[in-house]
Coordinates of C-alpha atoms in Angstrom, one line a residue:
M1 CA -13.0 22.8 27.3
T2 CA -9.2 22.2 27.7
R3 CA -6.4 24.2 26.0
Q4 CA -5.6 21.1 24.0
E5 CA -9.2 20.8 22.8
V6 CA -9.3 24.5 21.8
G7 CA -6.2 24.1 19.8
A8 CA -7.5 21.0 18.1
N9 CA -10.8 22.7 17.1
E10 CA -9.0 25.8 15.7
F11 CA -6.7 23.7 13.7
D12 CA -9.4 21.4 12.4
H13 CA -11.0 24.4 10.6
Q14 CA -7.9 24.6 8.4
F15 CA -8.6 21.3 6.8
R16 CA -11.6 19.6 5.1
T17 CA -12.9 16.7 7.2
D18 CA -14.0 14.6 4.3
F19 CA -12.9 10.9 4.0
S20 CA -12.9 11.2 0.2
P21 CA -9.6 12.6 -1.1
T22 CA -11.1 13.4 -4.5
S23 CA -13.8 15.7 -3.0
F24 CA -12.3 19.1 -3.8
D25 CA -14.1 22.3 -3.2
E26 CA -13.4 25.9 -4.5
E27 CA -10.7 26.4 -1.9
D28 CA -7.2 26.9 -3.1
G29 CA -3.7 26.6 -1.5
L30 CA -0.2 25.3 -1.9
F31 CA -1.3 21.7 -2.3
H32 CA -4.1 19.4 -1.4
D33 CA -3.4 16.1 0.2
F34 CA -5.0 13.5 2.6
L35 CA -4.3 10.8 5.1
P36 CA -6.4 7.8 4.0
F37 CA -9.0 6.4 6.5
S38 CA -8.9 9.6 8.5
D39 CA -10.5 13.1 8.5
I40 CA -7.3 14.7 7.4
S41 CA -8.0 15.9 3.9
G42 CA -7.5 19.5 2.6
W43 CA -5.6 22.4 1.3
V44 CA -2.4 23.6 3.0
P45 CA -2.4 27.4 2.7
E46 CA 0.3 29.3 0.8
G47 CA 2.8 31.6 2.5
G48 CA 3.7 29.5 5.6
I49 CA 6.2 27.0 6.7
Y50 CA 5.2 24.5 4.0
E51 CA 5.9 26.9 1.1
D52 CA 9.1 28.2 2.7
V53 CA 10.5 24.7 3.0
L54 CA 9.4 23.9 -0.6
R55 CA 11.0 27.1 -2.0
N56 CA 14.2 27.0 0.0
T57 CA 15.2 23.3 -0.1
T58 CA 15.4 20.4 -2.6
L59 CA 12.2 18.8 -1.1
V60 CA 10.5 18.8 -4.5
R61 CA 12.9 16.1 -5.8
L62 CA 11.1 13.5 -3.6
G63 CA 8.2 13.8 -6.1
D64 CA 10.5 11.8 -8.5
I65 CA 11.1 9.0 -6.0
H66 CA 8.5 6.2 -5.6
A67 CA 7.4 5.4 -2.0
L68 CA 7.5 1.7 -2.6
S69 CA 10.0 1.3 -5.6
F70 CA 9.9 -2.3 -6.8
L71 CA 7.7 -3.8 -4.1
S72 CA 4.3 -5.5 -4.8
Y73 CA 1.7 -6.8 -2.4
V74 CA 1.9 -10.6 -2.3
G75 CA -1.2 -12.3 -3.5
P76 CA -1.3 -15.2 -6.1
P77 CA 2.0 -16.9 -7.0
P78 CA 4.2 -14.3 -8.6
E79 CA 4.3 -16.1 -12.0
H80 CA 0.5 -15.5 -12.2
Q81 CA 0.6 -11.8 -11.2
Y82 CA 1.0 -8.7 -13.4
F83 CA 1.9 -5.8 -11.2
L84 CA 1.4 -2.0 -11.9
D85 CA 3.6 0.2 -9.8
F86 CA 2.2 2.0 -6.8
P87 CA 1.5 5.7 -7.7
H88 CA 2.4 7.5 -4.5
D89 CA 5.8 9.1 -4.0
R90 CA 8.1 10.3 -1.2
L91 CA 7.0 13.9 -1.6
D92 CA 3.4 13.0 -1.1
H93 CA 4.5 10.9 2.0
S94 CA 6.5 13.9 3.4
W95 CA 3.5 16.3 3.0
V96 CA 1.2 14.0 4.9
V97 CA 3.7 13.2 7.6
A98 CA 3.9 16.9 8.2
M99 CA 0.2 17.4 8.1
T100 CA -0.4 14.5 10.5
G101 CA 2.4 15.6 12.9
Q102 CA 1.2 19.2 12.8
R103 CA -2.4 18.0 13.7
I104 CA -1.0 16.0 16.6
L105 CA 1.0 18.9 18.0
E106 CA -1.9 21.4 17.5
R107 CA -4.3 19.1 19.3
N108 CA -1.9 19.0 22.2
G109 CA -1.7 22.8 22.5
F110 CA 1.9 23.4 21.2
S111 CA 2.8 26.9 20.2
K112 CA 3.0 28.0 16.6
T113 CA 6.8 28.5 17.0
R114 CA 7.4 24.9 18.1
V115 CA 5.0 23.5 15.5
D116 CA 6.7 25.3 12.7
K117 CA 10.1 24.0 13.7
A118 CA 8.6 20.5 13.9
V119 CA 6.9 20.8 10.5
M120 CA 10.2 21.8 8.9
A121 CA 11.8 18.6 10.3
F122 CA 8.8 16.5 9.4
L123 CA 8.9 17.8 5.8
L124 CA 12.7 17.1 5.5
H125 CA 12.9 13.8 7.2
D126 CA 13.2 11.9 3.9
V127 CA 15.0 14.6 1.8
G128 CA 18.3 12.6 1.9
T129 CA 16.7 9.5 0.3
P130 CA 18.7 8.4 -2.8
A131 CA 17.0 7.6 -6.0
L132 CA 15.2 4.2 -5.9
G133 CA 15.1 4.4 -2.1
D134 CA 15.8 1.4 0.1
A135 CA 17.4 -0.7 -2.6
T136 CA 20.0 2.0 -3.2
M137 CA 20.6 2.6 0.5
Q138 CA 21.5 -1.0 0.9
V139 CA 24.4 -0.6 -1.6
D140 CA 26.4 1.6 0.9
P141 CA 24.5 2.3 4.2
E142 CA 27.4 4.3 5.6
N143 CA 27.3 6.9 2.8
L144 CA 23.7 6.7 1.7
A145 CA 21.8 6.8 5.0
E146 CA 19.0 9.3 4.5
E147 CA 19.0 10.6 8.1
E148 CA 22.8 11.2 8.1
Y149 CA 22.8 13.3 4.9
W150 CA 19.5 15.2 5.0
S151 CA 21.2 18.6 5.4
E152 CA 23.6 18.1 2.5
A153 CA 20.7 17.1 0.4
A154 CA 18.2 19.7 1.5
F155 CA 20.5 22.7 1.2
K156 CA 22.5 21.7 -1.8
E157 CA 21.5 24.9 -3.6
G158 CA 21.4 27.2 -0.5
G159 CA 18.4 28.1 1.5
R160 CA 19.8 27.7 5.0
E161 CA 18.5 31.1 6.0
I162 CA 15.1 29.4 6.5
L163 CA 16.5 27.9 9.7
E164 CA 17.2 31.4 11.1
K165 CA 13.8 32.6 10.0
Y166 CA 12.1 30.0 12.1
G167 CA 14.5 30.3 15.1
T168 CA 16.1 26.9 14.7
D169 CA 19.3 25.4 13.5
E170 CA 20.6 22.2 11.8
L171 CA 21.3 20.5 15.2
E172 CA 17.7 20.9 16.4
I173 CA 16.2 19.7 13.1
D174 CA 18.7 16.8 13.0
S175 CA 17.6 15.8 16.5
I176 CA 13.9 15.7 15.5
I177 CA 14.7 13.8 12.2
K178 CA 16.5 11.2 14.3
N179 CA 13.4 10.8 16.5
R180 CA 14.9 12.3 19.6
G181 CA 12.8 14.2 22.2
V182 CA 9.0 14.7 22.1
L183 CA 9.0 16.2 18.6
G184 CA 11.1 13.3 17.4
Q185 CA 8.6 10.8 18.9
V186 CA 5.8 12.6 17.2
L187 CA 7.7 12.4 13.9
D188 CA 8.1 8.6 14.4
I189 CA 4.4 8.2 15.1
A190 CA 3.3 10.4 12.2
D191 CA 5.7 8.6 9.8
R192 CA 4.4 5.2 10.7
I193 CA 0.8 6.3 10.5
T194 CA 1.3 7.9 7.1
Y195 CA 3.2 5.1 5.3
T196 CA 0.8 2.5 6.7
M197 CA -2.3 4.3 5.6
K198 CA -0.9 5.4 2.2
D199 CA 0.3 2.0 1.4
L200 CA -2.9 0.3 2.5
Y201 CA -4.9 2.8 0.4
S202 CA -2.8 2.0 -2.6
I203 CA -3.2 -1.8 -2.2
I204 CA -7.0 -1.7 -2.0
S205 CA -7.8 1.4 -4.0
Y206 CA -5.7 1.3 -7.2
G207 CA -6.8 -2.0 -8.7
Q208 CA -3.7 -3.9 -7.3
T209 CA -5.4 -6.6 -5.4
G210 CA -8.8 -5.6 -4.1
R211 CA -10.9 -7.6 -1.6
N212 CA -9.9 -11.3 -2.0
E213 CA -8.3 -14.2 0.0
Y214 CA -4.9 -12.5 -0.1
T215 CA -6.1 -9.3 1.5
R216 CA -8.5 -10.9 4.0
D217 CA -6.2 -10.0 7.0
L218 CA -6.2 -6.3 6.0
Y219 CA -10.0 -6.1 5.6
E220 CA -10.6 -7.9 8.9
V221 CA -9.0 -5.0 10.6
L222 CA -10.3 -2.2 8.3
D223 CA -13.9 -3.4 8.5
K224 CA -13.8 -3.0 12.3
F225 CA -11.9 0.3 12.2
P226 CA -12.8 2.1 8.9
D227 CA -11.4 5.3 10.3
I228 CA -8.2 3.6 11.5
G229 CA -6.1 6.6 10.2
N230 CA -7.7 8.7 13.0
V231 CA -5.4 6.9 15.4
Y232 CA -3.4 10.2 15.3
K233 CA -6.3 11.7 17.4
D234 CA -5.4 9.4 20.2
V235 CA -1.9 10.8 20.8
R236 CA -1.5 12.8 24.0
I237 CA 1.7 14.6 25.1
E238 CA 2.3 15.3 28.8
G239 CA 5.8 16.7 29.5
D240 CA 8.2 14.3 27.9
R241 CA 5.7 11.5 27.8
V242 CA 3.8 10.5 24.6
Y243 CA 1.0 8.0 24.8
F244 CA -2.2 6.8 23.1
T245 CA -5.7 7.1 24.7
N246 CA -7.4 4.4 22.7
P247 CA -5.5 1.1 23.1
E248 CA -7.9 -0.9 20.9
R249 CA -7.4 1.4 17.9
L250 CA -3.7 1.5 18.4
K251 CA -3.6 -2.3 18.5
A252 CA -5.6 -2.5 15.3
F253 CA -3.3 0.0 13.6
L254 CA -0.2 -2.0 14.7
L255 CA -1.7 -5.2 13.4
L256 CA -2.3 -3.7 10.0
R257 CA 1.2 -2.4 10.0
A258 CA 2.5 -5.9 10.9
H259 CA 0.6 -7.4 8.0
L260 CA 2.1 -4.9 5.6
H261 CA 5.6 -5.8 6.8
Q262 CA 4.8 -9.5 6.4
K263 CA 3.2 -9.3 3.0
L264 CA 4.7 -6.2 1.4
Y265 CA 7.9 -4.6 2.8
L266 CA 9.7 -7.8 4.1
N267 CA 8.1 -10.5 1.9
P268 CA 10.9 -12.5 0.2
I269 CA 9.7 -11.7 -3.3
S270 CA 9.8 -7.9 -2.5
Q271 CA 13.2 -8.3 -0.8
G272 CA 14.5 -10.3 -3.7
R273 CA 13.6 -7.5 -6.2
D274 CA 15.3 -4.9 -4.0
F275 CA 18.3 -7.2 -3.8
L276 CA 18.5 -7.4 -7.6
V277 CA 18.3 -3.7 -8.0
R278 CA 21.0 -3.3 -5.3
R279 CA 23.3 -5.7 -7.3
L280 CA 22.7 -3.8 -10.5
I281 CA 23.5 -0.5 -8.8
E282 CA 26.7 -1.9 -7.1
D283 CA 28.3 -2.5 -10.5
A284 CA 27.8 1.2 -11.5
Y285 CA 28.6 2.8 -8.1
S286 CA 31.7 4.3 -6.5
A287 CA 31.6 5.7 -3.0
S288 CA 34.7 7.8 -3.7
G289 CA 33.4 9.2 -7.0
D290 CA 35.5 7.2 -9.4
P291 CA 34.8 8.9 -12.8
V292 CA 34.6 5.6 -14.6
K293 CA 31.5 4.8 -12.6
P294 CA 28.3 6.9 -13.2
L295 CA 27.0 6.7 -9.7
N296 CA 28.2 8.1 -6.4
P297 CA 26.6 9.2 -3.1
Q298 CA 26.2 12.8 -4.1
N299 CA 24.5 12.4 -7.4
L300 CA 22.2 9.6 -6.1
R301 CA 20.9 12.2 -3.6
E302 CA 20.3 14.7 -6.4
M303 CA 18.5 12.5 -9.0
G304 CA 15.1 10.9 -9.2
D305 CA 14.1 7.3 -9.9
E306 CA 13.7 7.8 -13.7
E307 CA 17.1 9.2 -14.1
L308 CA 18.7 6.4 -12.2
Q309 CA 16.7 3.9 -14.2
R310 CA 18.0 5.4 -17.4
I311 CA 21.6 5.2 -16.1
L312 CA 21.2 1.6 -15.1
F313 CA 19.5 0.8 -18.5
E314 CA 22.5 2.3 -20.3
W315 CA 25.1 0.9 -18.1
H316 CA 23.8 -2.7 -18.4
K317 CA 22.9 -2.4 -22.1
P318 CA 24.5 -5.2 -24.1
Q319 CA 27.5 -4.2 -26.3
G320 CA 27.8 -4.7 -30.0
D321 CA 25.0 -5.9 -32.2
Q322 CA 22.9 -7.6 -29.5
A323 CA 19.4 -6.1 -29.1
P324 CA 18.6 -4.3 -25.9
Y325 CA 16.8 -6.3 -23.3
F326 CA 14.1 -3.5 -23.0
L327 CA 13.0 -0.8 -25.3
D328 CA 13.6 1.9 -22.7
S329 CA 14.2 2.6 -19.0
R330 CA 10.4 2.4 -18.3
G331 CA 10.4 -1.1 -19.7
F332 CA 13.4 -1.8 -17.6
F333 CA 11.4 -0.7 -14.5
M334 CA 8.3 -2.7 -15.4
G335 CA 10.4 -5.8 -16.2
I336 CA 12.0 -5.8 -12.7
V337 CA 8.8 -5.0 -10.8
N338 CA 7.1 -8.0 -12.5
W339 CA 10.2 -10.3 -12.2
H340 CA 10.3 -12.8 -9.3
P341 CA 13.4 -14.5 -7.9
E342 CA 13.9 -18.0 -6.6
Y343 CA 15.0 -18.2 -3.0
R344 CA 15.7 -20.6 -0.1
Q345 CA 15.6 -19.6 3.6
F346 CA 18.1 -21.0 6.1
E347 CA 18.7 -21.0 9.9
S348 CA 22.4 -20.2 9.7
E349 CA 24.7 -18.2 7.4
E350 CA 26.9 -21.4 7.0
E351 CA 24.0 -23.3 5.6
A352 CA 23.2 -20.5 3.2
I353 CA 26.8 -20.2 2.0
A354 CA 27.0 -23.9 1.4
F355 CA 23.8 -23.9 -0.6
Q356 CA 25.0 -20.9 -2.6
E357 CA 28.2 -22.7 -3.5
K358 CA 26.3 -25.8 -4.5
I359 CA 23.8 -24.1 -6.9
S360 CA 26.6 -21.9 -8.4
E361 CA 28.0 -25.1 -10.0
D362 CA 25.1 -25.1 -12.4
P363 CA 25.8 -22.4 -15.1
N364 CA 22.1 -21.9 -15.5
N365 CA 21.8 -20.5 -12.0
I366 CA 22.5 -16.8 -11.6
V367 CA 23.2 -16.3 -7.9
L368 CA 22.4 -12.9 -6.5
G369 CA 23.8 -13.8 -3.1
V370 CA 23.0 -14.2 0.6
K371 CA 20.7 -11.6 2.2
K372 CA 19.8 -11.3 5.9
R373 CA 16.3 -10.2 6.5
S374 CA 15.7 -8.2 9.7
G375 CA 12.5 -7.9 11.6
F376 CA 10.7 -4.8 12.5
D377 CA 9.7 -3.0 15.7
P378 CA 6.1 -4.2 16.4
G379 CA 5.3 -1.0 18.3
T380 CA 3.8 -2.7 21.2
S381 CA 6.1 -0.7 23.5
Y382 CA 4.1 2.4 22.8
L383 CA 2.5 3.8 25.9
V384 CA -1.3 3.7 26.3
R385 CA -3.7 5.0 28.9
D386 CA -5.8 2.3 30.6
P387 CA -9.4 3.5 30.1
Q388 CA -10.4 2.0 33.4
T389 CA -7.6 3.0 35.8
G390 CA -6.0 5.9 33.9
D391 CA -2.6 4.3 34.4
I392 CA 0.0 4.9 31.6
L393 CA 1.8 1.7 30.6
P394 CA 3.2 -0.1 27.5
L395 CA 0.6 -1.7 25.2
H396 CA 2.1 -5.1 25.7
D397 CA 1.7 -4.8 29.4
Y398 CA -1.9 -3.4 29.1
D399 CA -3.0 -6.2 26.8
P400 CA -0.4 -9.1 26.6
E401 CA -2.8 -11.4 24.8
G402 CA -3.8 -8.8 22.2
S403 CA -0.2 -7.8 21.6
V404 CA 1.2 -11.3 21.0
R405 CA -0.2 -11.7 17.5
I406 CA 1.6 -8.5 16.4
E407 CA 4.8 -9.6 18.2
E408 CA 4.7 -13.1 16.7
I409 CA 4.5 -11.6 13.2
A410 CA 7.6 -9.5 13.9
E411 CA 9.5 -12.4 15.5
S412 CA 8.7 -14.7 12.5
L413 CA 10.4 -12.4 9.9
P414 CA 14.1 -12.4 10.6
G415 CA 16.0 -14.9 8.4
I416 CA 18.8 -15.7 6.0
F417 CA 18.0 -16.1 2.4
V418 CA 19.8 -17.2 -0.8
Y419 CA 18.4 -15.5 -3.9
Y420 CA 19.0 -16.9 -7.3
K421 CA 17.4 -17.5 -10.7
D422 CA 17.5 -20.5 -13.0
V423 CA 17.7 -18.6 -16.4
S424 CA 17.0 -21.8 -18.3
K425 CA 13.4 -21.6 -17.3
T426 CA 11.0 -19.6 -19.4
D427 CA 9.3 -16.6 -17.8
E428 CA 6.8 -14.2 -19.3
R429 CA 8.4 -11.8 -21.8
R430 CA 9.5 -9.1 -19.4
G431 CA 10.7 -11.5 -16.8
Q432 CA 12.7 -13.4 -19.5
A433 CA 14.3 -10.1 -20.5
V434 CA 15.4 -9.6 -16.9
N435 CA 16.9 -13.1 -16.9
T436 CA 18.9 -12.2 -20.0
L437 CA 20.0 -9.0 -18.3
L438 CA 21.1 -11.0 -15.3
S439 CA 23.1 -13.4 -17.4
Y440 CA 25.0 -10.5 -19.0
A441 CA 25.4 -8.3 -15.9
F442 CA 26.7 -11.1 -13.7
A443 CA 29.0 -12.5 -16.4
K444 CA 30.8 -9.1 -16.7
S445 CA 31.1 -8.7 -13.0

């Protein structure tokens, strides 16, 4: 038995290997969490690196930040959907990234000292996320980028002595968070595995869409690889080289991830909701901390989603005797998450601007603006080991034909969009309230 296998077996005993996340036993610990569609499910013990990070940083704030904010999985036409927000948050995500990354390192024989340092970085990789996540970061990428301000956010109330306790410093943790070196590569892999599995689990398990024509692509992969989350077991580390030993499972995982980018993260409806929230935040935001504006980079890294929703609700509340658009900030959130924009896609920015100017002539059209949609890294450059020859090479070189479907999805997504809303049209009640809010918010700006 190899040193890596011994390490893997010893570490596996710390976790329950039950695919059902709700199957709790009499064990106890700091928290219980799971990576869907894998054998990672169990209690993390008290008194170690996880508890030290929790007690000495502001990590717990991430429990108040939704993982997917205003996104919804695209199924039927949006006017025929009613969407309930996804339940998982960024704290849950951070726990499982750390659990998954720790499992990878332990299975590859890393020392406890290096694993603890890595786990600290894994836990803190999202700690600089502002309230409402990606939509907020788009307001001011320079001052709200999560990776650039993780230290300021994590140690706002002190706690830097934890770095010395584990024999590390901010530079080393920063390097891992920015995906540098072997530990940074493991963070990148664990992060991608975690958000893909957690988001997939939410889509099919919480009554959002279920098994139907709109989720067929997801189930085609999941039916063949029901333990797709165990792709973490295929990660091997030799020196400064990180690769996967099961190219077929990696390819299936990357295809699932591509489908989620296409139908969830980068779908025009989801992008349009994020754009709306960004525009609402912009009106209340000052990068320099103008006291007239309630939002700035520092307090956005200190508050959670509900607090920011309350601030936006109050900031955009109509003046005088006009009735509020929503009863409260929760209604504000649910209104936006069930609102759908109108949009047109263009090949060039010039075409988009011309269209924007044309539709702006109609007073019924509230124009959010022009938004460029980027693609995503398809992941087919990950190294794999050829099962026949033992050679290590990129997945797209090992299997060009199998990689092309993933790469075609990634290449199809970049585009330029104009988002707008004809507020003369009648939407369902909450959507109509958002339209009224738009009319007021854009009239005053």
